[in-house]
mmCIF file of C-alpha atoms and ligand atoms in Angstrom:
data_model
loop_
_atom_site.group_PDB
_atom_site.id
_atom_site.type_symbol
_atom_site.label_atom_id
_atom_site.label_comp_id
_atom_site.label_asym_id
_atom_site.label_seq_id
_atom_site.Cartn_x
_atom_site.Cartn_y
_atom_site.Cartn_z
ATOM 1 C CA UNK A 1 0.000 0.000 0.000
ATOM 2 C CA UNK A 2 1.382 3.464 -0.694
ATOM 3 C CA UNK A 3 0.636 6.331 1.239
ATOM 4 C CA UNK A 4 -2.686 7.569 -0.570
ATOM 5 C CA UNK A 5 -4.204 4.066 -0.085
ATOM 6 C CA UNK A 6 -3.459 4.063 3.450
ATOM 7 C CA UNK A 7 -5.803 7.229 4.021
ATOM 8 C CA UNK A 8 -7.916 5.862 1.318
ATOM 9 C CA UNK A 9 -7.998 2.919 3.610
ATOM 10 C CA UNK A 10 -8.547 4.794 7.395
ATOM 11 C CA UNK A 11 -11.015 7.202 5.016
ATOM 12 C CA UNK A 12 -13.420 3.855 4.518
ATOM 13 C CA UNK A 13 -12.686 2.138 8.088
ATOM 14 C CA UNK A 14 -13.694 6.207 9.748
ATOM 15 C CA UNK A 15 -16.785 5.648 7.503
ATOM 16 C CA UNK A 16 -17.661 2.414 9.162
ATOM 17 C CA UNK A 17 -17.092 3.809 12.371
ATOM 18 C CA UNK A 18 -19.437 6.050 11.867
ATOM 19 C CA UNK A 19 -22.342 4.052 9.895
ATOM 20 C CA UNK A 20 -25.167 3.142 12.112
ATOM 21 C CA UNK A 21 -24.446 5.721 14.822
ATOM 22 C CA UNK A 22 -25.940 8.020 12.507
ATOM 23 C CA UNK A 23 -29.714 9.353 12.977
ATOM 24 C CA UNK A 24 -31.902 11.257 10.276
ATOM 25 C CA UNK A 25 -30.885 14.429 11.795
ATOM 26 C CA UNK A 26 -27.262 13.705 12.853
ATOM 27 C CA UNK A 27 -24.790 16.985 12.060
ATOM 28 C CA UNK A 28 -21.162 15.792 11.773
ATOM 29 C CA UNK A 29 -17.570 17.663 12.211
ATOM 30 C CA UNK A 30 -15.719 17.324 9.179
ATOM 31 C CA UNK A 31 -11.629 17.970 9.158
ATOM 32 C CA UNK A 32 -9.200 19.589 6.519
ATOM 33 C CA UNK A 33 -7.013 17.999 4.368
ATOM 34 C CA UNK A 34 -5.761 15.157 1.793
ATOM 35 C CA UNK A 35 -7.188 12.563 4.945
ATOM 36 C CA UNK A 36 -10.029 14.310 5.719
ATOM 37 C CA UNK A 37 -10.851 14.412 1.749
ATOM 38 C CA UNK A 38 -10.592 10.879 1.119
ATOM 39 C CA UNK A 39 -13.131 10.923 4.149
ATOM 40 C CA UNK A 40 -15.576 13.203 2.594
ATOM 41 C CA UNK A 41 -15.488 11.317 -0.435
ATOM 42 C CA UNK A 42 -16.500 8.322 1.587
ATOM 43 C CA UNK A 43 -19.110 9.930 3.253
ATOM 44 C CA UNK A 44 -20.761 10.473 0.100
ATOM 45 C CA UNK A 45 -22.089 7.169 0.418
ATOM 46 C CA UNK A 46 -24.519 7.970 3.242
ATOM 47 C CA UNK A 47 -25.193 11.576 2.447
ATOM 48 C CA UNK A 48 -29.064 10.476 2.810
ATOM 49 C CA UNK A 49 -28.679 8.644 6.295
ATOM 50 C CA UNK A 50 -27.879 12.139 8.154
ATOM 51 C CA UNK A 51 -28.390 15.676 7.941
ATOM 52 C CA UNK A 52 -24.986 17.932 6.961
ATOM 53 C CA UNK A 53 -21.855 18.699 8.296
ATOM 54 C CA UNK A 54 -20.141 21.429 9.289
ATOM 55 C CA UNK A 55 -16.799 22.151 7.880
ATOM 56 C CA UNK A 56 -13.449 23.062 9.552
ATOM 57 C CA UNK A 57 -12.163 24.949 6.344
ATOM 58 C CA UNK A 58 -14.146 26.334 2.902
ATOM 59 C CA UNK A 59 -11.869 24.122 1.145
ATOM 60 C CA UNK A 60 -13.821 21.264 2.694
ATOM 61 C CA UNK A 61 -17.462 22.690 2.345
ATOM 62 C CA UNK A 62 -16.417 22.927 -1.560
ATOM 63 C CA UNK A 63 -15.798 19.587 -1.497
ATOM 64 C CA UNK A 64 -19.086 18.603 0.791
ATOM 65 C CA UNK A 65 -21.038 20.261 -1.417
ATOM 66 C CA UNK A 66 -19.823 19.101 -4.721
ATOM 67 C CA UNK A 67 -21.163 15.922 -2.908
ATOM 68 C CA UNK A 68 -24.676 17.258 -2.265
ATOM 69 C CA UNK A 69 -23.843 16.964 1.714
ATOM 70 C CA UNK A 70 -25.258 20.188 3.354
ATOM 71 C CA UNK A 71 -22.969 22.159 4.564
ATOM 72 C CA UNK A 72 -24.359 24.229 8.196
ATOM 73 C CA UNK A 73 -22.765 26.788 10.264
ATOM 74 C CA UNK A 74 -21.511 25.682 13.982
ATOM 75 C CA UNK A 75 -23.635 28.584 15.745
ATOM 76 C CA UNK A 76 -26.869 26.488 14.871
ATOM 77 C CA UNK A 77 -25.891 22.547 14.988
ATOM 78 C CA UNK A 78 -25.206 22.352 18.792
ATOM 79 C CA UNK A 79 -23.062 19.292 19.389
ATOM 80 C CA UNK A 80 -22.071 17.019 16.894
ATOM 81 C CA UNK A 81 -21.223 13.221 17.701
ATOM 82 C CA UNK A 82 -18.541 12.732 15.757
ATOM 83 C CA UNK A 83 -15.129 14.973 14.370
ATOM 84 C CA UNK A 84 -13.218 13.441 11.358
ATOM 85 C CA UNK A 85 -9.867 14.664 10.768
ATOM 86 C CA UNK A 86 -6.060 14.046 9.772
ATOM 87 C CA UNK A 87 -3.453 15.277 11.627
ATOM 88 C CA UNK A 88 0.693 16.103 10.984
ATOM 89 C CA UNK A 89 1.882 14.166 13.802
ATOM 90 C CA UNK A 90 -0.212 11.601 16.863
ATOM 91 C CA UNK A 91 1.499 10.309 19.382
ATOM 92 C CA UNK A 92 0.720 7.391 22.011
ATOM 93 C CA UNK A 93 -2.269 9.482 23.795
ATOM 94 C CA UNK A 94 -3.877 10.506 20.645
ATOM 95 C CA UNK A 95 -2.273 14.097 21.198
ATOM 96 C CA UNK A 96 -1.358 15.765 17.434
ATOM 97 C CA UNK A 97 -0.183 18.765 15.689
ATOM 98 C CA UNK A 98 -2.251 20.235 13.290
ATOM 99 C CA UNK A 99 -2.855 23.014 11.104
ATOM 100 C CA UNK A 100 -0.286 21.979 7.923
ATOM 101 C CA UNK A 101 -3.008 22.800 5.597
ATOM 102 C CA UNK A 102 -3.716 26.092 7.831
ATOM 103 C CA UNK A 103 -7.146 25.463 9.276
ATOM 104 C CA UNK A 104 -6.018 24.653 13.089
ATOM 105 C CA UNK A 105 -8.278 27.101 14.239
ATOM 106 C CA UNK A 106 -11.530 26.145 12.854
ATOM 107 C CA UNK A 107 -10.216 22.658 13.282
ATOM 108 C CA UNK A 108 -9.940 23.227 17.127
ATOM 109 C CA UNK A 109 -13.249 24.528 17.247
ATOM 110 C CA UNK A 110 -15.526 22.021 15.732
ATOM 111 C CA UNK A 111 -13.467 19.763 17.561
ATOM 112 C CA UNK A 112 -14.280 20.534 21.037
ATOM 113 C CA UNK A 113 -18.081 20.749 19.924
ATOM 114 C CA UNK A 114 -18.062 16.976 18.760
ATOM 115 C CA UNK A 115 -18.233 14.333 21.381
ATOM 116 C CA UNK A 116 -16.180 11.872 19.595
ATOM 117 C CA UNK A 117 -12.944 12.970 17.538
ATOM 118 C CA UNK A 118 -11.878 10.286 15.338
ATOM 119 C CA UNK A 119 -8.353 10.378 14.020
ATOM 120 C CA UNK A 120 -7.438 9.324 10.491
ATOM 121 C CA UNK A 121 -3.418 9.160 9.791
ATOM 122 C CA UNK A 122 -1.219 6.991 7.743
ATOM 123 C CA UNK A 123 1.725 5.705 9.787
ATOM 124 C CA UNK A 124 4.011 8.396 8.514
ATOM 125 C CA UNK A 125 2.444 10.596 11.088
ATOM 126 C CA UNK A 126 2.495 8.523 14.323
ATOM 127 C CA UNK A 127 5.809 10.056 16.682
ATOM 128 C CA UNK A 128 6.372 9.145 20.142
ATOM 129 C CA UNK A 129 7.028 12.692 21.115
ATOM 130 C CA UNK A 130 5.341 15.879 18.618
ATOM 131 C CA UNK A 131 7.575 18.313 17.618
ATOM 132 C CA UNK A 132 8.974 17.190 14.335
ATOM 133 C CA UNK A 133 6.540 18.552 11.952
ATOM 134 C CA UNK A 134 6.967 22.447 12.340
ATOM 135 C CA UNK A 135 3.835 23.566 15.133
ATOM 136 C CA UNK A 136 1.549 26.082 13.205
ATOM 137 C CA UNK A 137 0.755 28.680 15.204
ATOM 138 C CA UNK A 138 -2.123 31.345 13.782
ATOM 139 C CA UNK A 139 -1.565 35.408 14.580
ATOM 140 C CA UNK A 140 -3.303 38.337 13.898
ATOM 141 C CA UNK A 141 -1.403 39.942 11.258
ATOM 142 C CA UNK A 142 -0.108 42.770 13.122
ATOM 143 C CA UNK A 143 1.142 40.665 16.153
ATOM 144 C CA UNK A 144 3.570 38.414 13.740
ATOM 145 C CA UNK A 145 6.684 40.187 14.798
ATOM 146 C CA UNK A 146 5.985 39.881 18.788
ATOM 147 C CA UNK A 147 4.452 36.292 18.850
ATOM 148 C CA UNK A 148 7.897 35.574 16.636
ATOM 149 C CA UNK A 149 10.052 37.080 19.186
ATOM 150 C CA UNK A 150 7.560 35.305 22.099
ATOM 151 C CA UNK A 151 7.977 32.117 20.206
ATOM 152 C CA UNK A 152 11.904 32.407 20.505
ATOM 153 C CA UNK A 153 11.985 32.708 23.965
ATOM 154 C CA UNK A 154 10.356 29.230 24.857
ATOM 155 C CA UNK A 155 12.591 27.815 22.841
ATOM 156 C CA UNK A 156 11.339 27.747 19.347
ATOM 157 C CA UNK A 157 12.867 28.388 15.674
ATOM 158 C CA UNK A 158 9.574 30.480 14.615
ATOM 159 C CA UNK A 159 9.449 31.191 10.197
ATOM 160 C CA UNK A 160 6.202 32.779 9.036
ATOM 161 C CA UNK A 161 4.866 30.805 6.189
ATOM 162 C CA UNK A 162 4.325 33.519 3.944
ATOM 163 C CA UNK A 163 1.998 34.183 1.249
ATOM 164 C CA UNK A 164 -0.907 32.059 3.481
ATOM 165 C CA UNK A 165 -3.760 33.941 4.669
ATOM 166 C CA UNK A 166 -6.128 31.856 6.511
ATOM 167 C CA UNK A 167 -9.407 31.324 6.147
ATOM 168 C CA UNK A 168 -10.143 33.850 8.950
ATOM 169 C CA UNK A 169 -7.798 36.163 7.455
ATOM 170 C CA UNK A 170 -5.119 35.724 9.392
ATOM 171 C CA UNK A 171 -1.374 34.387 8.890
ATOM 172 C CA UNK A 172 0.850 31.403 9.941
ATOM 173 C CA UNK A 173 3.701 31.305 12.185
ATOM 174 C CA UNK A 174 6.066 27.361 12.003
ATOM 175 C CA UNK A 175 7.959 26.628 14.932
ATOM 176 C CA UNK A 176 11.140 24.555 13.943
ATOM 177 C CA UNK A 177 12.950 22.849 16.064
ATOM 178 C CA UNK A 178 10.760 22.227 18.724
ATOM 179 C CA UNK A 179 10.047 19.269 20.175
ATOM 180 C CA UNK A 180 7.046 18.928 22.318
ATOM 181 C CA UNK A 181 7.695 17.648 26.015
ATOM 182 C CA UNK A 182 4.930 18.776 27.814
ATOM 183 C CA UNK A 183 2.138 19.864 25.272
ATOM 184 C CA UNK A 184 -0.854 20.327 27.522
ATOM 185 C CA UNK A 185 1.471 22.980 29.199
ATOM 186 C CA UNK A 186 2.804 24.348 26.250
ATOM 187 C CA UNK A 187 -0.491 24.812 24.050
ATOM 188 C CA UNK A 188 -1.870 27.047 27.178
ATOM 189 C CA UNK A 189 1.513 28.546 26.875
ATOM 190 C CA UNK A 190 1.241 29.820 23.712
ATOM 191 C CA UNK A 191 -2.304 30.494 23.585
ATOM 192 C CA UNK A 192 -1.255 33.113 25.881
ATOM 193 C CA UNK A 193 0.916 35.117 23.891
ATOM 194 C CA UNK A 194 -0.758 38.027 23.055
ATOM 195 C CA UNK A 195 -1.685 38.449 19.563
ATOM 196 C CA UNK A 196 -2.103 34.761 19.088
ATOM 197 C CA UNK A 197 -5.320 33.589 17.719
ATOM 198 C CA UNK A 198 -4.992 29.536 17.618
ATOM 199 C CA UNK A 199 -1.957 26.634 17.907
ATOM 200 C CA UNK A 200 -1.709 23.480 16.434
ATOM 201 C CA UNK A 201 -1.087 21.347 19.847
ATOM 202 C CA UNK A 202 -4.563 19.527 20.131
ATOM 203 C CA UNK A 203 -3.727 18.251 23.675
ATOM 204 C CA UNK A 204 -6.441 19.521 26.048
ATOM 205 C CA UNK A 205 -9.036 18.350 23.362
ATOM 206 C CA UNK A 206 -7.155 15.168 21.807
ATOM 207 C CA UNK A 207 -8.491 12.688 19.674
ATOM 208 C CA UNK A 208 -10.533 9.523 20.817
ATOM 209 C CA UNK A 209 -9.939 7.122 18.099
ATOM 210 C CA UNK A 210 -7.306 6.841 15.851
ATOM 211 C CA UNK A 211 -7.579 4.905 12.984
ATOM 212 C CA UNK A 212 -3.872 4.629 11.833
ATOM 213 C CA UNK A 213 -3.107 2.909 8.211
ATOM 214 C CA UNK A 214 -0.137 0.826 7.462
ATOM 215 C CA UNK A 215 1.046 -2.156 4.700
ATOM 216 C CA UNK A 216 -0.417 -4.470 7.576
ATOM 217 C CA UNK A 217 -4.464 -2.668 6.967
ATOM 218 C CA UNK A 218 -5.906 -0.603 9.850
ATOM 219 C CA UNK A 219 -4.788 -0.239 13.356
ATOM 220 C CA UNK A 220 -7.347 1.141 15.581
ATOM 221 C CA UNK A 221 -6.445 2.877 19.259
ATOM 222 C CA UNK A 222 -7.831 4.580 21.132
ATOM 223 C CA UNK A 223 -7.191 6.394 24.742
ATOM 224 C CA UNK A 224 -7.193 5.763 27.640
ATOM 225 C CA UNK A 225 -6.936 2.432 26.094
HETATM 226 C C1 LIG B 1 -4.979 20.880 8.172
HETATM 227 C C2 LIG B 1 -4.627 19.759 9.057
HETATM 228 C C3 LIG B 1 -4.573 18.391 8.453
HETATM 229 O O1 LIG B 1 -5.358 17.540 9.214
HETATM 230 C C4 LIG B 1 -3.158 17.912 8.458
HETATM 231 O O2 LIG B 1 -2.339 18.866 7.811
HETATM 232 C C5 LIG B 1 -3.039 16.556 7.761
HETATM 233 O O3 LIG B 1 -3.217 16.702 6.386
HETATM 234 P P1 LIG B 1 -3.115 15.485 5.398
HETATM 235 O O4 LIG B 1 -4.280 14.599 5.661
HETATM 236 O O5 LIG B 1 -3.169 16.147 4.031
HETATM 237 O O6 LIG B 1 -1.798 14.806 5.624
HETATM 238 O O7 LIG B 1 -4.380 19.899 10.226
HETATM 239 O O8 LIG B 1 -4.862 22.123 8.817
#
């Protein structure tokens, strides 16, 4: 199996975990990314069994919609059972960093509104400590400079990814070279930096299930196990 038919394959077995939980009016969290859009197009499948789904970027309400799956905003769909998404690096308690395709914020958010957040990764992205990929980090535009300068003093290598905007009109900030010891403590850390909107440590609200593909088919864990 290469690497696209490993989420291909997490993409169908998120699909099963999913199918007959579902009710007529059921409202589900739906991630960002190459993962999360093998998932959508699986969802497809059952667009009649449940009502919409709320997006975590307009890249993935495009693709929802191209589907015929209605697309609703957060404010009126209360909680949602389930969050699909990908992630840039898990490790052994379902902690991740996210936001490589940007959306971390809107990510985060649906996320804590869904009871269940189910994890879809090919086994390129399981670590035992986070830190490798480069943590996203979203600023208001005119903060960049200080949250860089912030970012340096914890210990971080922080390079704006220019030429992103994100979908809330704000830019990104990578931190190289910094590996992730404690990352309960250090996503309230850097929440706190003024200026900064969102981070990509999804610790306090980590994922449930993971559903990680390899050559060997689909692993599934999930914490506490
Ligand atoms: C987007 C994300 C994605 O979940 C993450 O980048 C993984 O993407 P992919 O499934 O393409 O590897 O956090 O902001």
């Amino acid at each position: 199996m290469n690497q696209n038919e490993m989420k291909q394959a997490v993409a169908k077995a998120a699909l099963e975990e999913i199918r007959g939980k579902l009710e007529k009016d059921s409202i589900i969290g739906i991630g960002t990314g190459s993962t999360a859009n093998f998932f959508i197009d699986e969802l497809a499948k059952l667009k009649y069994d449940f009502e919409g789904a709320v997006a975590s970027s307009e890249a993935s309400a495009e693709r929802l919609k191209a589907h015929g799956i209605r697309v609703l905003d957060l404010n009126s769909s209360g909680r949602l059972p389930f969050y699909i998404d990908g992630a840039d690096e898990v490790n052994g308690r379902l902690q991740m960093i996210k936001g490589g395709g940007a959306a971390l914020t809107r990510e985060k958010i649906v996320a804590a509104c869904s009871d269940v957040f189910i994890c879809i990764a090919d086994q390129s992205k399981k670590v035992d400590i986070l830190g490798n990929f480069p943590l996203p980090v979203e600023v208001l535009p005119m903060a960049r400079s200080h949250v860089g300068r912030e970012l340096v003093k914890i210990g971080a290598d922080p390079q704006w990814r220019q030429g992103v905007t994100t979908d809330n009109g704000n830019w990104i900030i990578d931190c190289y070279n910094f590996m992730l010891d404690d990352p309960i403590k250090l996503e309230t850390m850097i929440n706190n930096i003024a200026g900064v909107v969102c981070n990509g440590i999804f610790a306090h609200r980590q994922a449930n299930i993971l559903l990680l593909g390899s050559e060997q088919g689909v692993e599934r864990l999930v914490y506490p196990a």
